PDB file of C-alpha atoms and ligand atoms in Angstrom:
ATOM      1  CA  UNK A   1     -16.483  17.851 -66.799  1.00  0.00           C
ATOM      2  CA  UNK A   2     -19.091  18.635 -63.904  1.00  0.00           C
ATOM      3  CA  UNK A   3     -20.750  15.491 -62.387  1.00  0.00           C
ATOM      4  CA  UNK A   4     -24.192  15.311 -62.330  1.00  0.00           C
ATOM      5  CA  UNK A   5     -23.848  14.325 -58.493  1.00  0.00           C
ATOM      6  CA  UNK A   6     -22.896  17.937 -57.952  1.00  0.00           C
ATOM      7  CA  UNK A   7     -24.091  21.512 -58.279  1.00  0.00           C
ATOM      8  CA  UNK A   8     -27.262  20.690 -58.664  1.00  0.00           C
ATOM      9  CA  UNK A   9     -27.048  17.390 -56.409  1.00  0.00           C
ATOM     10  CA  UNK A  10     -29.440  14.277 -57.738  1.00  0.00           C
ATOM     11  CA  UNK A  11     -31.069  13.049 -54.683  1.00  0.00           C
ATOM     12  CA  UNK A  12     -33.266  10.055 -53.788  1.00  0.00           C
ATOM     13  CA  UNK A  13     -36.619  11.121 -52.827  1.00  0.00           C
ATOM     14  CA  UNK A  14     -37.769  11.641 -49.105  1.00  0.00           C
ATOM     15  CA  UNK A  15     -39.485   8.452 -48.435  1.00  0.00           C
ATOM     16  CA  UNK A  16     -36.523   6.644 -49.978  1.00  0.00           C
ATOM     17  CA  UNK A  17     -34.122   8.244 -47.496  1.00  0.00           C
ATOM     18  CA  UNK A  18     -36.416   8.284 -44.918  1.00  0.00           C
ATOM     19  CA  UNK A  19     -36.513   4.407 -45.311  1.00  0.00           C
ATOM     20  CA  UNK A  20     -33.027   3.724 -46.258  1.00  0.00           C
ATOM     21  CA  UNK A  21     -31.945   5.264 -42.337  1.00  0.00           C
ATOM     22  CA  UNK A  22     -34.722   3.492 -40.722  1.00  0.00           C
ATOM     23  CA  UNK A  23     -33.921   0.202 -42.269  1.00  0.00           C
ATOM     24  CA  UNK A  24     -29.830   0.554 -42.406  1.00  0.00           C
ATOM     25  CA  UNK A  25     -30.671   1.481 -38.156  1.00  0.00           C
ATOM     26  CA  UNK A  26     -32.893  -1.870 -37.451  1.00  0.00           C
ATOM     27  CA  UNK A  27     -29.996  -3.697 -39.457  1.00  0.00           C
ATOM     28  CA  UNK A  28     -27.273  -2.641 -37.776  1.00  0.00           C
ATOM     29  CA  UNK A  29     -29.316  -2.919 -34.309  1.00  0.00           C
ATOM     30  CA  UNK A  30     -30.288  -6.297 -35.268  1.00  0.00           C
ATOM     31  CA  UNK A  31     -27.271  -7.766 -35.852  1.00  0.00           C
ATOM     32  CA  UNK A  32     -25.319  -6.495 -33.158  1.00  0.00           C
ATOM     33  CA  UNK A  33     -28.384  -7.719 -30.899  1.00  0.00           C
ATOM     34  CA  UNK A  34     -28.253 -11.032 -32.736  1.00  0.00           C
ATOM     35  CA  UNK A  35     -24.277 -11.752 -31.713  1.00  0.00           C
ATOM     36  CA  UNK A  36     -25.090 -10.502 -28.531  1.00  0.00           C
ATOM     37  CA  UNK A  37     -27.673 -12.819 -27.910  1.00  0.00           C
ATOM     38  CA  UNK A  38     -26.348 -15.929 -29.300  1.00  0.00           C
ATOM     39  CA  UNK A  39     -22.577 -15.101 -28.329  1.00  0.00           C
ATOM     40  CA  UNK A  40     -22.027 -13.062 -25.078  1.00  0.00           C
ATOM     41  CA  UNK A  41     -25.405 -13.415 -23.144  1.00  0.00           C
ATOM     42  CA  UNK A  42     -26.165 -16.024 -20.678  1.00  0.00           C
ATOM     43  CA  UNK A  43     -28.946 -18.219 -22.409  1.00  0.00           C
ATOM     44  CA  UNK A  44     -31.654 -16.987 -19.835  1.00  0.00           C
ATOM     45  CA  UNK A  45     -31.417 -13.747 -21.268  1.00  0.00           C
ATOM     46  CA  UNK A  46     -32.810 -15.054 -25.037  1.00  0.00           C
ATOM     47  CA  UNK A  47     -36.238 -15.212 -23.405  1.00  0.00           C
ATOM     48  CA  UNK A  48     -36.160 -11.258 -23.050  1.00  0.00           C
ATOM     49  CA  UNK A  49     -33.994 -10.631 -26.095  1.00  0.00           C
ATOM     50  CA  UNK A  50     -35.349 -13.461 -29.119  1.00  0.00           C
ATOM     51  CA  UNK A  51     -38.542 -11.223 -28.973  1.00  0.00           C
ATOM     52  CA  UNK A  52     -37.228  -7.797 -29.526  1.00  0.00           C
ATOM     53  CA  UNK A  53     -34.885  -9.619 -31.813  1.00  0.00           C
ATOM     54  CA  UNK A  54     -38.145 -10.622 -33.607  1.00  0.00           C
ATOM     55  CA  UNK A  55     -39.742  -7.486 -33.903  1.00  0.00           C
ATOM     56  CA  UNK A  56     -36.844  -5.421 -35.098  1.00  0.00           C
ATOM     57  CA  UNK A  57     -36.289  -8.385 -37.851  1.00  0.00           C
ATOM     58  CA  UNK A  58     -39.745  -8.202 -38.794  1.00  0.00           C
ATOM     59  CA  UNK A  59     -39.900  -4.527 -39.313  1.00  0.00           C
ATOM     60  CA  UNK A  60     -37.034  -4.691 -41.538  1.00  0.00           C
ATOM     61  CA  UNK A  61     -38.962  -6.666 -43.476  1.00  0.00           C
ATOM     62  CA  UNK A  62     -42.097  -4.624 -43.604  1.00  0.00           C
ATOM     63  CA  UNK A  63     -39.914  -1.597 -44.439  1.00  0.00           C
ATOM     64  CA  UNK A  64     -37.723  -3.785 -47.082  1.00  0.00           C
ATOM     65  CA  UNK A  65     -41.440  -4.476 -49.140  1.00  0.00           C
ATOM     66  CA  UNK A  66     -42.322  -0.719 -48.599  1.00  0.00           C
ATOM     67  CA  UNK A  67     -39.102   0.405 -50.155  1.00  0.00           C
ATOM     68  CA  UNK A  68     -38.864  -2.745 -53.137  1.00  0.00           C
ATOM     69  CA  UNK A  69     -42.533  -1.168 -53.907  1.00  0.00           C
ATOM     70  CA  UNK A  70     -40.845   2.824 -54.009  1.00  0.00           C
ATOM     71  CA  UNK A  71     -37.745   1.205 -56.223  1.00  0.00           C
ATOM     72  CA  UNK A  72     -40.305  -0.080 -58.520  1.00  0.00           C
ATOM     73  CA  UNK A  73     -42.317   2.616 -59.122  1.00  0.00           C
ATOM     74  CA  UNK A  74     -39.549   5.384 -58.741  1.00  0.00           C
ATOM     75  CA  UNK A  75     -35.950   5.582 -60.423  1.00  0.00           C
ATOM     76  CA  UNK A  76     -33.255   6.181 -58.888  1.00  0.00           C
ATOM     77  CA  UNK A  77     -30.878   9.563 -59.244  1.00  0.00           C
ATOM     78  CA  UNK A  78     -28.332   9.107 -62.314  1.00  0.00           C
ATOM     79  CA  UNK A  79     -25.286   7.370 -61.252  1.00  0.00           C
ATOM     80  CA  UNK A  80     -22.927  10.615 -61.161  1.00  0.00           C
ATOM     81  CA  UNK A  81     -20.588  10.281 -64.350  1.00  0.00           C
ATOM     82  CA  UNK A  82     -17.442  10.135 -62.961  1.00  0.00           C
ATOM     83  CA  UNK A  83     -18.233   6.410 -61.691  1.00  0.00           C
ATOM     84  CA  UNK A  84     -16.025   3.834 -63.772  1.00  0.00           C
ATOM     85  CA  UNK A  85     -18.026   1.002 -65.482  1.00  0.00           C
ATOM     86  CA  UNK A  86     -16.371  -1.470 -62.764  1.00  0.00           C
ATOM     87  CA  UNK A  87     -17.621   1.017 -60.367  1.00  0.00           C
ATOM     88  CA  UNK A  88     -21.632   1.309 -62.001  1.00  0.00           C
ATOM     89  CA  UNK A  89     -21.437  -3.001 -61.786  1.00  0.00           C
ATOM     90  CA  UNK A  90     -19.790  -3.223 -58.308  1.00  0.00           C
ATOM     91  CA  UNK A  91     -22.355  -0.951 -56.589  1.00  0.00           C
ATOM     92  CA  UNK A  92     -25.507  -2.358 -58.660  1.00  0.00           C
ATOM     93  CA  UNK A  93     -24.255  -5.679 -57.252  1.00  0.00           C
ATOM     94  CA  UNK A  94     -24.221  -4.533 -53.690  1.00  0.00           C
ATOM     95  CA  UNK A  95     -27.067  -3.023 -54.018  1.00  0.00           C
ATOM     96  CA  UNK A  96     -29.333  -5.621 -55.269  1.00  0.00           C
ATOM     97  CA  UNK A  97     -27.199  -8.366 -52.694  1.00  0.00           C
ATOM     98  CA  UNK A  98     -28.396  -6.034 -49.949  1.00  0.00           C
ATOM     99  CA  UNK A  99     -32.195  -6.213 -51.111  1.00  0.00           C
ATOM    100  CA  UNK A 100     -32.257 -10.067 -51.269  1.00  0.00           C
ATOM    101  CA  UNK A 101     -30.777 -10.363 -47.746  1.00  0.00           C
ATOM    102  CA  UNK A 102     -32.973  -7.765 -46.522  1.00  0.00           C
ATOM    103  CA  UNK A 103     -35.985 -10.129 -47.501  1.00  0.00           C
ATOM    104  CA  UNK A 104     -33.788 -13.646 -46.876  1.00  0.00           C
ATOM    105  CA  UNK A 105     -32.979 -12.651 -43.526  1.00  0.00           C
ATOM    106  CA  UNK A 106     -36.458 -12.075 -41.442  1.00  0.00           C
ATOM    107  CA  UNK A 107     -37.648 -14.533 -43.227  1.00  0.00           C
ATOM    108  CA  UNK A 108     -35.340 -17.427 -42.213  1.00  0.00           C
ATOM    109  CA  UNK A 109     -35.344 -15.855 -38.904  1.00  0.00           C
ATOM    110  CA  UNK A 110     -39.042 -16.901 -38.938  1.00  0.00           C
ATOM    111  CA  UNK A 111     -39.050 -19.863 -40.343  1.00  0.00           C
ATOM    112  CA  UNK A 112     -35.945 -20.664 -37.326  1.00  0.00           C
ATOM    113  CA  UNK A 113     -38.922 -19.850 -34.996  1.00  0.00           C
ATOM    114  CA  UNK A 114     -41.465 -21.666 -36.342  1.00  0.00           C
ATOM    115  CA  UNK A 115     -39.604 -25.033 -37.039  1.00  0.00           C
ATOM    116  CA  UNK A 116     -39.788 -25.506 -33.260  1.00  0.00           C
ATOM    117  CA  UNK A 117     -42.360 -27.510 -31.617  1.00  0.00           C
ATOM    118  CA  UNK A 118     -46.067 -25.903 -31.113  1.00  0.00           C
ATOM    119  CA  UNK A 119     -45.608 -23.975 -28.129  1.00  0.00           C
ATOM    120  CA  UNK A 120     -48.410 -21.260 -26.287  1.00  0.00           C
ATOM    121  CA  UNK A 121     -45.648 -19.873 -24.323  1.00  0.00           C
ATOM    122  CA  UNK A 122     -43.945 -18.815 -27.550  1.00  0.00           C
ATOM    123  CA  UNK A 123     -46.205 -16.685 -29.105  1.00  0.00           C
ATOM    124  CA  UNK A 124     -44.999 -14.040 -31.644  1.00  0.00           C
ATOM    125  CA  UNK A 125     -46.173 -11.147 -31.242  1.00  0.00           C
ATOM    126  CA  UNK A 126     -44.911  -8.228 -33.605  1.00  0.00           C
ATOM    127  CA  UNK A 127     -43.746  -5.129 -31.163  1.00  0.00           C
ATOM    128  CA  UNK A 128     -46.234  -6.724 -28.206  1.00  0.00           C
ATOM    129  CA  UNK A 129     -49.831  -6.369 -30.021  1.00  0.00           C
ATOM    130  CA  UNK A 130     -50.077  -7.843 -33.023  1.00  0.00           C
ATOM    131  CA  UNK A 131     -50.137 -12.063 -33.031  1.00  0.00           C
ATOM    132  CA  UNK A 132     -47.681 -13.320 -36.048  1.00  0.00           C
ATOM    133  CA  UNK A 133     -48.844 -17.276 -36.347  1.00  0.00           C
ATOM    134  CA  UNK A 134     -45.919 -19.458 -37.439  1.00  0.00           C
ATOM    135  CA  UNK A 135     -45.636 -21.100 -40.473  1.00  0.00           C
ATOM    136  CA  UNK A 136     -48.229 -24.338 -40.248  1.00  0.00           C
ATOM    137  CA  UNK A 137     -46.266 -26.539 -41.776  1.00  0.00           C
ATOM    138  CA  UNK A 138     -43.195 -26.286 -40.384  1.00  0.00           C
ATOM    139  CA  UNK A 139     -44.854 -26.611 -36.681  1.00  0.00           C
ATOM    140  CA  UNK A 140     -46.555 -29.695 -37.439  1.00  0.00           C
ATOM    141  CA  UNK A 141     -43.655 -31.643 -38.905  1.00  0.00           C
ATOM    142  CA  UNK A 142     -41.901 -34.315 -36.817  1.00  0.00           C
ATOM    143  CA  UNK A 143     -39.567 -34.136 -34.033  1.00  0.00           C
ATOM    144  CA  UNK A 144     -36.567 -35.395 -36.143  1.00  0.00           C
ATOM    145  CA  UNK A 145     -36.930 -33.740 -39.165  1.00  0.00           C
ATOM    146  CA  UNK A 146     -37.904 -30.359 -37.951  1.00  0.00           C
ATOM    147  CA  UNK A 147     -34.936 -30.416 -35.663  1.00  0.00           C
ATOM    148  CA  UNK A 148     -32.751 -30.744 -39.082  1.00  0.00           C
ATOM    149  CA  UNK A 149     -34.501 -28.205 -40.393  1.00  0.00           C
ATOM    150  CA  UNK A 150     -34.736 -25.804 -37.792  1.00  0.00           C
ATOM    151  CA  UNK A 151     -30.826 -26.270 -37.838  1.00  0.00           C
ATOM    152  CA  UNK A 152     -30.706 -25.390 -41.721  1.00  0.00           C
ATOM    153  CA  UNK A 153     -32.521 -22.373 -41.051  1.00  0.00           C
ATOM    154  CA  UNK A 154     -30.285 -21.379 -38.365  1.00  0.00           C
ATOM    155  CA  UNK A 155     -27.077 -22.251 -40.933  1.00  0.00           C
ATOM    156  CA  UNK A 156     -28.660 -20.048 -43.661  1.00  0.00           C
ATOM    157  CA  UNK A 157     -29.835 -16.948 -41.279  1.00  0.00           C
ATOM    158  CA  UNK A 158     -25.997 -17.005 -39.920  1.00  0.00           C
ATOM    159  CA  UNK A 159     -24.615 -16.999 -43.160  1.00  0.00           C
ATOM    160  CA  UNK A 160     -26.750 -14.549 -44.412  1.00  0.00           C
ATOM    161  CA  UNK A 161     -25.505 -12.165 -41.187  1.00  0.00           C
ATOM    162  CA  UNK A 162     -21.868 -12.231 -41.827  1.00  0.00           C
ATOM    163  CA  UNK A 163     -23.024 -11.776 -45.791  1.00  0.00           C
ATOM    164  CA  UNK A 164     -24.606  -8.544 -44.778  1.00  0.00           C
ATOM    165  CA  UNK A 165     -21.793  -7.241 -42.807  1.00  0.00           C
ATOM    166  CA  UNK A 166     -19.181  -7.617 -45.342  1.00  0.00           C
ATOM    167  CA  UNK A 167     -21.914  -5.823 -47.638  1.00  0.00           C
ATOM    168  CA  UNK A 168     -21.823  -3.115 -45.289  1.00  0.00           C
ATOM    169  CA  UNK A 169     -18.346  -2.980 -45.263  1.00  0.00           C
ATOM    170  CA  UNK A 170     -18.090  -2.826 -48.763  1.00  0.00           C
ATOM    171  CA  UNK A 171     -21.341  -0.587 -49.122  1.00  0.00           C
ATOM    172  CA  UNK A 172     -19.420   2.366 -46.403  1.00  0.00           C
ATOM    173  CA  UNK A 173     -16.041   1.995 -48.464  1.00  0.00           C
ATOM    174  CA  UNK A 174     -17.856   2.793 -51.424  1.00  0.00           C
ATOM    175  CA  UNK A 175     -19.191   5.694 -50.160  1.00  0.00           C
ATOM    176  CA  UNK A 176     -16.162   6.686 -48.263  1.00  0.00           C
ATOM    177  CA  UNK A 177     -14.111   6.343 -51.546  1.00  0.00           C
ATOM    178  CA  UNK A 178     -16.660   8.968 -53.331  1.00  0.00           C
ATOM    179  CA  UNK A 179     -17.154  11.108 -51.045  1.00  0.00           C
ATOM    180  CA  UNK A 180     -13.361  11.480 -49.831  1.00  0.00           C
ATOM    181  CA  UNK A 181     -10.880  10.318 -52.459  1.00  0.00           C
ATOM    182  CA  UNK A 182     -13.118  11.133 -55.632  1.00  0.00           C
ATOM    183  CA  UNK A 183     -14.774  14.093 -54.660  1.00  0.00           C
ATOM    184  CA  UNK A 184     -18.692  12.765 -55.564  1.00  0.00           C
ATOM    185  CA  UNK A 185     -20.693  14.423 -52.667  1.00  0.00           C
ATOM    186  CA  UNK A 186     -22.317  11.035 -52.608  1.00  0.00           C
ATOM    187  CA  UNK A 187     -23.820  11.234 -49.014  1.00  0.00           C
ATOM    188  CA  UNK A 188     -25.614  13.919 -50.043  1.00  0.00           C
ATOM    189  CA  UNK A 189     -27.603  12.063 -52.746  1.00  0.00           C
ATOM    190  CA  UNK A 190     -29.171  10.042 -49.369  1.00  0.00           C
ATOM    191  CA  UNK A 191     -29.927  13.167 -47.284  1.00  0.00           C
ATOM    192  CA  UNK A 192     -33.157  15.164 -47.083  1.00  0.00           C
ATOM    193  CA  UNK A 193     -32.705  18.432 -48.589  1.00  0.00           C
ATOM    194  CA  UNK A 194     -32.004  21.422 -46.711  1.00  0.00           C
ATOM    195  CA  UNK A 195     -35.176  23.404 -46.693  1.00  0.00           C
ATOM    196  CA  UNK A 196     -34.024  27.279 -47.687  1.00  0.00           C
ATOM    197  CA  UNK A 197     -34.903  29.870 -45.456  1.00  0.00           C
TER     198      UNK A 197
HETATM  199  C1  HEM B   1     -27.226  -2.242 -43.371  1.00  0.00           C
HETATM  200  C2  HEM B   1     -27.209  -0.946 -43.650  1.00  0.00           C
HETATM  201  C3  HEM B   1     -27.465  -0.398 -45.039  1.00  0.00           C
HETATM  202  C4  HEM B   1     -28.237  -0.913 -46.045  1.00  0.00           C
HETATM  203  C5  HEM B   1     -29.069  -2.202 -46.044  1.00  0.00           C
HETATM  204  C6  HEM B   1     -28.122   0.004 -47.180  1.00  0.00           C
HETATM  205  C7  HEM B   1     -28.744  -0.200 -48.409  1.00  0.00           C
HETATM  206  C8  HEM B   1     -28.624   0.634 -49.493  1.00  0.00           C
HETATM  207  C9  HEM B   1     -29.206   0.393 -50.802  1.00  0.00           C
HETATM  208  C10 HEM B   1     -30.006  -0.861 -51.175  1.00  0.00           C
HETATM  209  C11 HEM B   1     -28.906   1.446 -51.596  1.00  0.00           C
HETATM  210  C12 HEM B   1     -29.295   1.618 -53.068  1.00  0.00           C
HETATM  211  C13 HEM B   1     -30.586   2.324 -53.162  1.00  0.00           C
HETATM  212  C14 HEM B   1     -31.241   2.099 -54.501  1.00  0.00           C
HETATM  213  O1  HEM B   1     -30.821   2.671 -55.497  1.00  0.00           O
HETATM  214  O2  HEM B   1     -32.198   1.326 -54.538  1.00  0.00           O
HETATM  215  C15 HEM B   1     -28.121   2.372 -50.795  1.00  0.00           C
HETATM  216  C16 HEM B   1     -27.624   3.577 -51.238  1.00  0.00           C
HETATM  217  C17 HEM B   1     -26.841   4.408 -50.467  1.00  0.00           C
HETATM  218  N1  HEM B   1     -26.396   4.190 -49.183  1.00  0.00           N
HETATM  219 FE1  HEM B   1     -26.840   2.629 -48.010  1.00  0.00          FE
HETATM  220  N2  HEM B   1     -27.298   1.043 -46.837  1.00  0.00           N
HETATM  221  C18 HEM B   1     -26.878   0.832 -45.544  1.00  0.00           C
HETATM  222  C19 HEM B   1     -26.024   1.635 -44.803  1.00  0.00           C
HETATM  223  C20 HEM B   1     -25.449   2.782 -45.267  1.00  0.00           C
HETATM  224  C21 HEM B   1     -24.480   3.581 -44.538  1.00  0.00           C
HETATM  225  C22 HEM B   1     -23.933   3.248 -43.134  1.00  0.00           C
HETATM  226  C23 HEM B   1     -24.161   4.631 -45.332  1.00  0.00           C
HETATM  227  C24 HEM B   1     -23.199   5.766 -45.057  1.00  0.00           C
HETATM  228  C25 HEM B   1     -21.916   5.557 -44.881  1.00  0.00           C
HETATM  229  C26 HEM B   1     -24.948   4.515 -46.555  1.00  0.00           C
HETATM  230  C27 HEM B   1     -24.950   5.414 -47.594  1.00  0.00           C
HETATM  231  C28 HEM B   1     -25.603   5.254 -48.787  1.00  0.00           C
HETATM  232  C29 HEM B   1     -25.538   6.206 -49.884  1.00  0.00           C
HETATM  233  C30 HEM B   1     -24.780   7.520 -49.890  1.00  0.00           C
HETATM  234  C31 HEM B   1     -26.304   5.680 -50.940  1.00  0.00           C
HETATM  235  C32 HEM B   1     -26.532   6.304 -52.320  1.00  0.00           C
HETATM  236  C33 HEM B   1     -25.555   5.677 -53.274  1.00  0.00           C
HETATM  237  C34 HEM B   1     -25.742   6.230 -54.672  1.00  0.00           C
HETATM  238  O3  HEM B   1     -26.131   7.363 -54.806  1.00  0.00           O
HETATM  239  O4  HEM B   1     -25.479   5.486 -55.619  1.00  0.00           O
HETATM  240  N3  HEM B   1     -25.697   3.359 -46.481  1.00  0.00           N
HETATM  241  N4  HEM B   1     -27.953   1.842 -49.531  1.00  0.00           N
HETATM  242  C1  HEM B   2     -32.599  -7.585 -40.159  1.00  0.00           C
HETATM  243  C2  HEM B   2     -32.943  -8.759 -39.841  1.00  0.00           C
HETATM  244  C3  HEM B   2     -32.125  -9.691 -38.992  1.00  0.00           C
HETATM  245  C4  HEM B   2     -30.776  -9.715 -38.717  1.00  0.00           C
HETATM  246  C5  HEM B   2     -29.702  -8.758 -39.224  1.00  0.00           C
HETATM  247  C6  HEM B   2     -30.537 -10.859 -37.862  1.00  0.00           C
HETATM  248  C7  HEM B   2     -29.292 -11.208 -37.353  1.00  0.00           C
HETATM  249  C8  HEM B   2     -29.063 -12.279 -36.503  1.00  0.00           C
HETATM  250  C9  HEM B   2     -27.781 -12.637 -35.937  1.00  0.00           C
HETATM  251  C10 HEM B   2     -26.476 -11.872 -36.180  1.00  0.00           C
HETATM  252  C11 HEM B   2     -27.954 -13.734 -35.183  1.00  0.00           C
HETATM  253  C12 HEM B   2     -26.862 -14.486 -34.389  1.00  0.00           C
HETATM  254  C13 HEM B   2     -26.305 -15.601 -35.238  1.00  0.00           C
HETATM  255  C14 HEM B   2     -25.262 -16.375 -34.485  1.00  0.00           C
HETATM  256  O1  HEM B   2     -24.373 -15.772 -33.897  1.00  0.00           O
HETATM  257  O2  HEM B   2     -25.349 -17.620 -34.523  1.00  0.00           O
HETATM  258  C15 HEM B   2     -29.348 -14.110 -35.244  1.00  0.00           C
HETATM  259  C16 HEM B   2     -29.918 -15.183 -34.610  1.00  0.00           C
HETATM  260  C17 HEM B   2     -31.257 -15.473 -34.634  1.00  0.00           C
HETATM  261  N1  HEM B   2     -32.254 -14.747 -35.264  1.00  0.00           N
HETATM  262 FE1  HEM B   2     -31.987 -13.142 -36.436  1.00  0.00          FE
HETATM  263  N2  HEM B   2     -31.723 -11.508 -37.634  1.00  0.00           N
HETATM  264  C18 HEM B   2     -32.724 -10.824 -38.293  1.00  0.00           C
HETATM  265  C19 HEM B   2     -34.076 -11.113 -38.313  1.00  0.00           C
HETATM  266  C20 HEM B   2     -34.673 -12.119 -37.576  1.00  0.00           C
HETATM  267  C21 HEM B   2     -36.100 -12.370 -37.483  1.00  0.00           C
HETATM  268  C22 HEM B   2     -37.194 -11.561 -38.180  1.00  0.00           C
HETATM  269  C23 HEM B   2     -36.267 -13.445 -36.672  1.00  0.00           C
HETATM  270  C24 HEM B   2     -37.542 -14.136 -36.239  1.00  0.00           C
HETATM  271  C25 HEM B   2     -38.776 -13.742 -36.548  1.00  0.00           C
HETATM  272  C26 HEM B   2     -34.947 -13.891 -36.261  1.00  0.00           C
HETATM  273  C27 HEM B   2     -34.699 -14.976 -35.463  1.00  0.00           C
HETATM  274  C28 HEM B   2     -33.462 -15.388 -35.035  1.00  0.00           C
HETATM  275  C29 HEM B   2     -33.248 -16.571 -34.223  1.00  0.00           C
HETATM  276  C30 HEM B   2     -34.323 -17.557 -33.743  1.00  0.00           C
HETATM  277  C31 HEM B   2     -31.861 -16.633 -33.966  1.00  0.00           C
HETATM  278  C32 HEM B   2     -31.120 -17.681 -33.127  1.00  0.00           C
HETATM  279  C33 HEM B   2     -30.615 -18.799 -33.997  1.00  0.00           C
HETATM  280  C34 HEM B   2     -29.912 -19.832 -33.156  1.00  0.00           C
HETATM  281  O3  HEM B   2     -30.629 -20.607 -32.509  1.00  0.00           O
HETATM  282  O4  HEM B   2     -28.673 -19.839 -33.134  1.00  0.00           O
HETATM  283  N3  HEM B   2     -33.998 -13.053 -36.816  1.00  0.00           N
HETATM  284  N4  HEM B   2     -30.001 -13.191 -36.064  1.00  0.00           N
END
């Protein structure tokens, strides 16, 4: 029986691959920049990193709403037959576990930065230009408090990093699996199309 994933291949749309590699990028690029700056880096170096750290976070989030908005007004390609039912759940599972950490993650990130005391020197300001303000009501709690739960919000952002790497790993041995062992020309379902000459 001929898969639907092959000959002719169902693909995701352009702006859905488009904005699958640009957000899978800042991901990976985020949280190798965020061990880096909390494990190996001397602490003066967060100054000069936190920010770009920021920004990166932040755009992942502004692409994650851009493609949640796509997924709900577009479908997606068929699942290609040959997928078992395990299969079908397994990868809906990832898939929807990699959405809500794509959201949960910037946005613990900034609520880490703004349960800190009010602070001019610590402006956010997404890629340079545009001012971010923190979240009010986090900035104006107490000293005591804030600090437990600006230490929450640190728990739940590192958590949700080593939650999307095993996702990853899981999400590239899927696709190695179909592309390799089961024959699915899976990547190509994420590509942009060849344009014919
Ligand atoms: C952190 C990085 C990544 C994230 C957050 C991510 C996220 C996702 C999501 C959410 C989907 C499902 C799209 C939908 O139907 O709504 C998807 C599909 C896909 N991803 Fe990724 N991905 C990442 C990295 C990668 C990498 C490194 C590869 C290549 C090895 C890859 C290959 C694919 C392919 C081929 C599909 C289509 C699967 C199918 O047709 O069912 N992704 N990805
Ligand atoms: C794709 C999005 C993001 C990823 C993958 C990510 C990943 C990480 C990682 C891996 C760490 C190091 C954790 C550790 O080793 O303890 C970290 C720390 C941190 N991130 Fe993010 N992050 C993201 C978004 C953001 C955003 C948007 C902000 C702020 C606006 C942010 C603020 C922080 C802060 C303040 C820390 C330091 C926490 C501490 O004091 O230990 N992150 N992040």
């Amino acid at each position: 029986m001929t898969s639907p994933s092959k000959n002719p291949i169902d693909r995701y749309s352009r702006t859905a691959v488009i904005l699958h590699w640009w957000i899978a990028a800042f991901i990976v690029g985020n949280l190798a920049l965020g061990f880096v700056m909390i494990r190996i880096v001397p602490l003066a170096m967060r100054p000069i990193l936190m920010p770009v750290h920021a920004w990166i976070g932040l755009t992942v989030l502004l692409l994650t709403v851009a493609r949640i908005g796509w997924r709900l007004s577009h479908s997606a390609p068929p699942t290609p037959y040959s997928y078992k039912t395990w299969e079908r759940g397994l990868a809906r599972a990832v898939h929807a576990l990699f959405y809500i950490l794509m959201l949960a993650l910037p946005i613990t990130g900034y609520l880490i930065l703004s349960a800190n005391p009010p602070n001019p020197a610590w402006r956010l300001m997404f890629w340079g230009i545009i001012h971010v303000p923190y979240f009010e009501p986090l900035q104006a709690m107490e000293p005591v408090s804030q600090k437990i739960v600006h230490g929450r919000f640190v728990f739940v952002h590192l958590i949700g990093a080593f939650t999307i790497l095993i996702t990853l790993i899981l999400h590239i041995a899927g696709v190695v699996k179909h592309q390799l062992l089961d024959g699915d020309d899976i990547l190509a379902r994420m590509m942009l199309k060849k344009r014919a000459d």
